[in-house]
């Protein structure tokens, strides 16, 4: 077992250029000189670490996560600054580079080793092991609402607290006083009895020679001054004044531009290409066929089909040239597939329930249904959905004989570096990836297909190339949120008590707990059947919670109605032994004034969803006039355990609600002849300002483990909305989006559409 010393601290105490850099022990045995060799500018920028103290007393927090509008850099900076007692106004934030030392060891500890109480002595070795696992898997992922609840808790807090304690120890030794008498405040060390006050930077050299505690003492949350308070987002000013550089802002000498097209039916390849007219377009330099590639990662296989690219001296010329291409694509066997056919397949497979797999079984559901006084059943459907980030996919590459440099905004820089290196036949150490802030990610930018394309193009033409996808290519060549069908049954006794819950849906994805319910129902049988389709799928904001939240929270509403009970009161009764869930539900009902009468033609609906460690309840109010639904008000309550950045959480709730509202009202990718029909915002609509409701957010700091904020706001909006529509109209919407239906006409037998 490695002895844990300052060398086990990631860069424990490298002094360079008058500053000290302190990190946490992620890989015992790292050599300081190896780390120093990676510095740029005489040690001013050291990798392998989270904390840098410069000679002017500026502290830099190095953040190993991507910024895509969610404010994670600010939140993680708050966590580090809190434990360090740093002066927030003198704190800088810097994104970590795409190197193995910034792999997500903290996520490995959080999800693979939860519940194991390791002795302090072996924790460095455990973290070293997890670092190697994360490095091997190329995990530098921003997604799954993981950043604060993994890196924040296990890395940023630890680095801040350990650094603070080293500084206190150094000051105590220098001033010859007990360390207990050394206070810290705003990046200064204070000894009140002798009236001494010195900046942290004064002790940088001393700290560099000390052995840090790997298990430092953390602050009592009651003493927090930075965490839990509003701090203006550090990324906002540069976005407002236009100085923030996105990947598309990269300009390199002698740079060319490119855009691409792939087969409308996924998987097709080029049979015949006539590029003569395209090559005659002014500014076009070359037309290149990029071969199909497949890369594998912990996110699954990413298949990038054969692609035709037009390279030119401007994007405009490349785009004009692309429109002049005449491409015949191969048939792949899916040319007759349609959305209707896919859902017919789903229905057949659920009905057959061949090789049904189980998520959760409790009690004897089959026998309960056999003896039930009443059974309620329903089928729900949701379509494929695209991501449609406001920033189109783009990247720039400069590929040389033995090295490559990439500029991109992505959600897994380390994974992208590995995949690009593999595609170029290079060692990953020869690839430098500069990750930029993104104009949205939502899971799409965890897939590297477009980055592989630009690397290939730059190598082929021997010049830097900036690739920009058109919006049409972005919509039609996505990794979509999967379409799903979900079938339910509920059993009652003669007194309308809910006895059993049965659910079978198509195609299990992530996270595994998404279809589970919090309600105390005696018998439960939840499972799925496989029903594969050819449409590529990937992570979409809140992943499978977005589908199952709609399914389960809509059906529990149906069940309440069948029992003749109020939707809120019915849920509350089933949650009486789940105080945390009940508190969130009660708060939402209270803030929304659940029992307050609404005007005729208006309705109110409620939902409750647990996801990513947080609980969210939403109440939606709608007005329905001549079949048109107007979403008037949303009340959202979240219990994230502890709100590190309350204003940031409110913003993420609002953002998640709008994203989910877009899906509920308009979002639909349809398939005809095996290909995606939609192409841009005219036929894949987003919620506009005139459709956006008033959103009220409330945060409960329950003291539970910290949960996520970026995704939990999305799953609950669709069911709360459709429950409100039912409350207003008596029509149950079982299929999304709402725009598919005219609410002036309903299915008379069931009072449902979809």
Coordinates of C-alpha atoms in Angstrom, one line a residue, residues 265-620:
X265 CA -32.3 6.4 -43.2
X266 CA -29.9 5.7 -40.4
X267 CA -27.0 3.4 -41.4
X268 CA -27.1 4.1 -45.2
X269 CA -23.9 4.5 -47.2
X270 CA -23.0 6.1 -50.5
X271 CA -23.9 4.1 -53.6
X272 CA -23.3 6.9 -56.1
X273 CA -22.1 10.5 -55.7
X274 CA -22.3 13.2 -58.3
X275 CA -20.4 16.2 -56.9
X276 CA -19.6 17.9 -60.1
X277 CA -21.9 20.9 -59.6
X278 CA -20.9 21.2 -55.9
X279 CA -17.2 21.4 -56.8
X280 CA -18.0 24.2 -59.2
X281 CA -19.5 26.4 -56.5
X282 CA -17.2 29.3 -55.8
X283 CA -15.1 28.7 -52.7
X284 CA -15.6 24.9 -52.6
X285 CA -12.2 23.2 -52.0
X286 CA -13.1 19.5 -51.8
X287 CA -15.9 17.0 -51.4
X288 CA -14.9 14.1 -49.1
X289 CA -16.6 10.9 -48.1
X290 CA -16.0 10.2 -44.5
X291 CA -16.1 6.4 -43.8
X292 CA -18.4 5.0 -41.2
X293 CA -16.9 4.6 -37.7
X294 CA -18.0 3.1 -34.4
X295 CA -16.6 4.0 -31.0
X296 CA -17.5 2.3 -27.7
X297 CA -17.7 3.9 -24.3
X298 CA -19.6 3.6 -21.1
X299 CA -22.4 5.5 -22.8
X300 CA -22.7 2.7 -25.4
X301 CA -21.7 2.5 -29.0
X302 CA -21.7 5.6 -31.1
X303 CA -22.1 4.7 -34.7
X304 CA -21.3 7.4 -37.2
X305 CA -22.5 6.3 -40.6
X306 CA -20.8 7.1 -43.9
X307 CA -20.9 10.9 -44.4
X308 CA -20.4 13.3 -47.3
X309 CA -18.7 16.5 -46.5
X310 CA -18.2 19.7 -48.5
X311 CA -15.1 21.7 -47.5
X312 CA -14.8 25.3 -48.6
X313 CA -13.3 28.7 -47.7
X314 CA -16.4 29.7 -45.9
X315 CA -19.4 28.1 -44.3
X316 CA -21.7 29.8 -46.8
X317 CA -19.8 28.2 -49.8
X318 CA -19.8 24.8 -48.1
X319 CA -23.5 25.0 -47.5
X320 CA -24.2 26.1 -51.0
X321 CA -22.0 23.2 -52.3
X322 CA -23.8 20.7 -50.1
X323 CA -27.2 21.6 -51.7
X324 CA -25.8 20.8 -55.1
X325 CA -24.7 17.2 -54.2
X326 CA -26.5 14.3 -55.8
X327 CA -26.2 11.3 -53.6
X328 CA -27.8 7.9 -53.9
X329 CA -27.8 6.1 -50.6
X330 CA -27.9 2.4 -50.0
X331 CA -31.0 0.7 -48.7
X332 CA -30.6 -0.7 -45.2
X333 CA -33.9 -2.6 -44.8
X334 CA -35.8 0.0 -42.8
X335 CA -37.2 2.0 -45.7
X336 CA -40.8 1.0 -45.0
X337 CA -40.7 1.8 -41.2
X338 CA -43.0 4.5 -39.9
X339 CA -43.9 5.9 -36.5
X340 CA -47.3 4.2 -36.7
X341 CA -45.6 0.9 -37.5
X342 CA -43.2 1.3 -34.6
X343 CA -46.0 1.8 -32.1
X344 CA -47.9 -1.2 -33.6
X345 CA -44.8 -3.2 -33.0
X346 CA -44.6 -1.9 -29.4
X347 CA -48.2 -2.9 -28.8
X348 CA -47.7 -6.4 -30.2
X349 CA -44.6 -6.9 -28.1
X350 CA -46.2 -5.7 -24.9
X351 CA -49.3 -7.8 -25.5
X352 CA -47.2 -10.9 -26.2
X353 CA -44.9 -10.1 -23.2
X354 CA -42.4 -12.6 -24.4
X355 CA -39.3 -12.7 -22.3
X356 CA -40.6 -9.9 -20.1
X357 CA -38.0 -8.7 -17.6
X358 CA -38.7 -7.5 -14.1
X359 CA -37.7 -4.2 -12.5
X360 CA -39.6 -4.6 -9.3
X361 CA -42.0 -7.2 -7.8
X362 CA -43.8 -6.8 -4.5
X363 CA -46.6 -9.0 -3.2
X364 CA -48.7 -11.3 -5.4
X365 CA -50.0 -8.9 -8.1
X366 CA -51.5 -11.6 -10.3
X367 CA -53.6 -13.1 -7.6
X368 CA -54.8 -9.6 -6.5
X369 CA -55.9 -8.8 -10.0
X370 CA -57.7 -12.1 -10.3
X371 CA -59.8 -11.3 -7.2
X372 CA -60.2 -7.5 -7.7
X373 CA -63.5 -5.8 -7.5
X374 CA -62.4 -3.3 -10.2
X375 CA -59.5 -3.0 -12.6
X376 CA -58.4 0.1 -14.4
X377 CA -56.1 -0.1 -17.4
X378 CA -54.5 2.3 -19.8
X379 CA -51.7 2.6 -22.4
X380 CA -49.5 5.6 -22.7
X381 CA -47.2 6.6 -25.6
X382 CA -44.4 9.1 -26.1
X383 CA -42.5 9.8 -29.3
X384 CA -38.9 10.1 -30.2
X385 CA -37.5 13.6 -29.3
X386 CA -34.5 15.5 -30.6
X387 CA -32.3 17.7 -28.5
X388 CA -32.1 20.9 -30.6
X389 CA -29.5 22.7 -28.7
X390 CA -29.4 26.4 -29.6
X391 CA -25.8 26.0 -30.5
X392 CA -25.5 23.8 -33.6
X393 CA -23.0 21.0 -33.5
X394 CA -19.6 22.4 -34.4
X395 CA -15.9 21.7 -33.9
X396 CA -12.5 22.7 -35.2
X397 CA -9.5 20.4 -35.8
X398 CA -5.9 20.9 -36.7
X399 CA -4.3 17.5 -37.4
X400 CA -0.6 17.1 -38.0
X401 CA 1.5 14.0 -38.7
X402 CA 2.0 13.0 -35.1
X403 CA -0.4 15.2 -33.1
X404 CA -3.9 16.8 -33.2
X405 CA -5.6 19.7 -31.6
X406 CA -9.4 19.9 -31.3
X407 CA -11.6 22.8 -30.2
X408 CA -15.1 21.7 -29.3
X409 CA -17.9 22.1 -26.7
X410 CA -18.7 18.6 -25.3
X411 CA -19.9 16.8 -22.3
X412 CA -17.1 14.3 -22.0
X413 CA -13.8 15.9 -23.0
X414 CA -11.6 12.9 -21.9
X415 CA -13.8 10.5 -23.8
X416 CA -13.8 12.6 -26.9
X417 CA -10.0 12.9 -26.8
X418 CA -9.8 9.1 -26.6
X419 CA -12.2 8.5 -29.4
X420 CA -10.6 11.1 -31.7
X421 CA -7.2 9.6 -31.0
X422 CA -8.4 6.1 -31.8
X423 CA -10.0 7.3 -35.1
X424 CA -6.7 9.0 -36.1
X425 CA -4.5 6.0 -34.9
X426 CA -2.8 8.2 -32.4
X427 CA -1.9 7.9 -28.7
X428 CA -4.4 10.0 -26.7
X429 CA -1.5 11.9 -25.2
X430 CA -0.9 13.3 -28.7
X431 CA -4.3 14.8 -28.9
X432 CA -5.0 18.1 -27.2
X433 CA -8.7 18.9 -26.7
X434 CA -9.8 22.4 -25.8
X435 CA -13.3 22.2 -24.3
X436 CA -15.5 25.3 -24.7
X437 CA -18.7 26.4 -23.0
X438 CA -21.7 25.1 -24.8
X439 CA -25.0 26.6 -25.9
X440 CA -26.9 23.7 -24.4
X441 CA -26.0 20.0 -24.3
X442 CA -28.9 18.0 -22.9
X443 CA -27.0 14.7 -23.5
X444 CA -26.5 15.2 -27.3
X445 CA -23.0 16.5 -26.8
X446 CA -21.9 13.4 -24.9
X447 CA -21.8 11.6 -28.3
X448 CA -18.6 12.3 -30.4
X449 CA -19.7 11.7 -34.0
X450 CA -19.3 15.3 -35.2
X451 CA -15.9 15.6 -33.5
X452 CA -14.7 12.4 -35.3
X453 CA -15.9 13.9 -38.6
X454 CA -13.9 17.1 -38.2
X455 CA -10.7 15.2 -37.2
X456 CA -11.0 13.1 -40.4
X457 CA -11.5 16.2 -42.6
X458 CA -8.6 18.1 -41.1
X459 CA -6.3 15.1 -41.7
X460 CA -7.6 14.7 -45.3
X461 CA -7.1 18.3 -46.4
X462 CA -3.9 19.0 -44.4
X463 CA -5.3 22.3 -43.0
X464 CA -7.4 23.3 -40.0
X465 CA -11.1 22.7 -40.6
X466 CA -14.1 24.1 -38.7
X467 CA -17.1 21.8 -39.1
X468 CA -20.6 23.2 -38.6
X469 CA -23.7 21.1 -38.9
X470 CA -26.8 22.6 -40.4
X471 CA -29.9 22.7 -38.2
X472 CA -31.5 20.2 -40.6
X473 CA -28.7 17.8 -40.1
X474 CA -28.8 18.3 -36.4
X475 CA -32.5 17.4 -36.2
X476 CA -32.4 14.5 -38.6
X477 CA -29.2 12.9 -37.4
X478 CA -29.6 13.0 -33.6
X479 CA -29.3 10.3 -30.9
X480 CA -33.0 10.7 -30.0
X481 CA -34.9 10.2 -26.8
X482 CA -36.5 6.8 -27.3
X483 CA -40.1 6.4 -28.1
X484 CA -41.9 4.2 -25.5
X485 CA -45.2 2.6 -24.9
X486 CA -46.2 1.8 -21.3
X487 CA -49.2 -0.3 -20.3
X488 CA -50.8 -0.1 -16.8
X489 CA -53.3 -1.9 -14.7
X490 CA -54.5 -1.1 -11.2
X491 CA -56.7 -3.3 -9.0
X492 CA -59.2 -2.1 -6.4
X493 CA -61.2 -3.8 -3.7
X494 CA -65.0 -3.0 -3.2
X495 CA -64.1 0.0 -1.0
X496 CA -62.0 1.5 -3.8
X497 CA -58.8 0.8 -2.0
X498 CA -55.8 0.5 -4.4
X499 CA -54.4 -3.0 -4.0
X500 CA -52.1 -3.6 -7.0
X501 CA -50.1 -1.8 -9.6
X502 CA -48.9 -3.5 -12.8
X503 CA -46.8 -1.8 -15.5
X504 CA -45.1 -3.2 -18.7
X505 CA -43.2 -0.9 -21.0
X506 CA -40.9 -1.2 -24.0
X507 CA -37.1 -1.1 -23.9
X508 CA -35.2 -0.6 -20.7
X509 CA -32.7 2.3 -20.6
X510 CA -31.3 4.5 -17.9
X511 CA -31.6 5.1 -15.0
X512 CA -32.8 1.8 -13.8
X513 CA -35.1 3.3 -11.1
X514 CA -37.0 5.5 -13.5
X515 CA -40.2 3.4 -13.7
X516 CA -40.4 2.8 -10.0
X517 CA -43.0 4.6 -7.8
X518 CA -42.9 6.0 -4.3
X519 CA -46.5 5.1 -3.4
X520 CA -47.3 2.5 -0.8
X521 CA -49.3 0.0 -3.0
X522 CA -49.3 -3.5 -1.5
X523 CA -48.7 -5.5 -4.7
X524 CA -46.5 -4.2 -7.5
X525 CA -45.2 -5.8 -10.7
X526 CA -43.1 -3.5 -12.9
X527 CA -41.2 -4.8 -15.9
X528 CA -40.4 -4.4 -19.6
X529 CA -40.1 -6.1 -22.9
X530 CA -37.5 -5.6 -25.6
X531 CA -38.8 -4.1 -28.8
X532 CA -35.8 -2.8 -30.8
X533 CA -36.0 -0.1 -33.5
X534 CA -33.4 1.2 -35.9
X535 CA -33.5 4.8 -34.7
X536 CA -30.4 5.7 -32.8
X537 CA -31.0 6.8 -29.2
X538 CA -29.1 8.6 -26.5
X539 CA -29.4 10.5 -23.3
X540 CA -31.9 13.3 -23.3
X541 CA -32.4 15.7 -20.3
X542 CA -33.6 13.5 -17.4
X543 CA -33.3 10.4 -19.6
X544 CA -35.9 7.8 -18.9
X545 CA -37.5 9.8 -16.1
X546 CA -38.9 12.0 -18.8
X547 CA -41.0 9.2 -20.2
X548 CA -41.8 7.3 -17.0
X549 CA -42.6 10.5 -15.1
X550 CA -45.4 11.2 -17.6
X551 CA -46.6 7.6 -17.5
X552 CA -46.7 6.9 -13.8
X553 CA -47.9 10.3 -12.6
X554 CA -50.6 10.4 -15.2
X555 CA -51.8 6.9 -14.4
X556 CA -51.8 7.5 -10.6
X557 CA -54.1 10.4 -11.4
X558 CA -56.3 8.1 -13.4
X559 CA -56.4 5.7 -10.5
X560 CA -57.3 8.5 -8.1
X561 CA -60.1 9.5 -10.3
X562 CA -61.3 5.9 -10.6
X563 CA -61.4 5.8 -6.8
X564 CA -63.4 9.0 -6.7
X565 CA -60.7 10.8 -4.8
X566 CA -58.8 14.1 -5.1
X567 CA -55.5 13.8 -6.9
X568 CA -53.5 15.5 -4.2
X569 CA -55.2 13.8 -1.3
X570 CA -55.0 10.4 -2.9
X571 CA -51.2 10.7 -3.4
X572 CA -50.8 12.1 0.2
X573 CA -52.5 9.1 1.7
X574 CA -50.2 6.7 -0.2
X575 CA -47.2 8.7 1.0
X576 CA -48.0 8.9 4.7
X577 CA -45.0 6.7 5.5
X578 CA -42.7 8.7 3.2
X579 CA -42.2 12.0 5.1
X580 CA -39.7 13.5 2.7
X581 CA -42.0 12.9 -0.3
X582 CA -45.0 14.0 1.6
X583 CA -43.3 17.3 2.6
X584 CA -42.6 18.2 -1.0
X585 CA -46.1 17.3 -2.2
X586 CA -47.7 19.2 0.7
X587 CA -45.5 22.3 0.0
X588 CA -46.5 22.3 -3.7
X589 CA -50.2 22.0 -2.8
X590 CA -49.9 24.8 -0.2
X591 CA -48.1 27.2 -2.5
X592 CA -50.4 26.5 -5.4
X593 CA -53.5 26.9 -3.1
X594 CA -54.7 23.5 -4.3
X595 CA -58.3 23.9 -3.0
X596 CA -58.8 27.4 -4.4
X597 CA -61.6 27.3 -7.0
X598 CA -60.7 28.1 -10.6
X599 CA -62.7 29.8 -13.3
X600 CA -64.8 27.6 -15.7
X601 CA -62.6 26.1 -18.4
X602 CA -59.6 26.1 -16.2
X603 CA -57.9 23.1 -14.5
X604 CA -55.2 22.2 -12.0
X605 CA -52.9 19.1 -12.0
X606 CA -50.2 17.8 -9.8
X607 CA -47.2 15.5 -10.1
X608 CA -44.4 14.1 -7.9
X609 CA -41.2 12.7 -9.2
X610 CA -38.0 11.6 -7.6
X611 CA -34.9 11.7 -9.8
X612 CA -31.2 12.2 -9.5
X613 CA -31.4 12.3 -5.7
X614 CA -33.9 15.2 -5.6
X615 CA -37.7 15.3 -5.2
X616 CA -39.8 17.6 -7.3
X617 CA -43.5 18.3 -7.0
X618 CA -45.3 20.5 -9.6
X619 CA -48.7 22.0 -9.8
X620 CA -49.9 23.3 -13.2

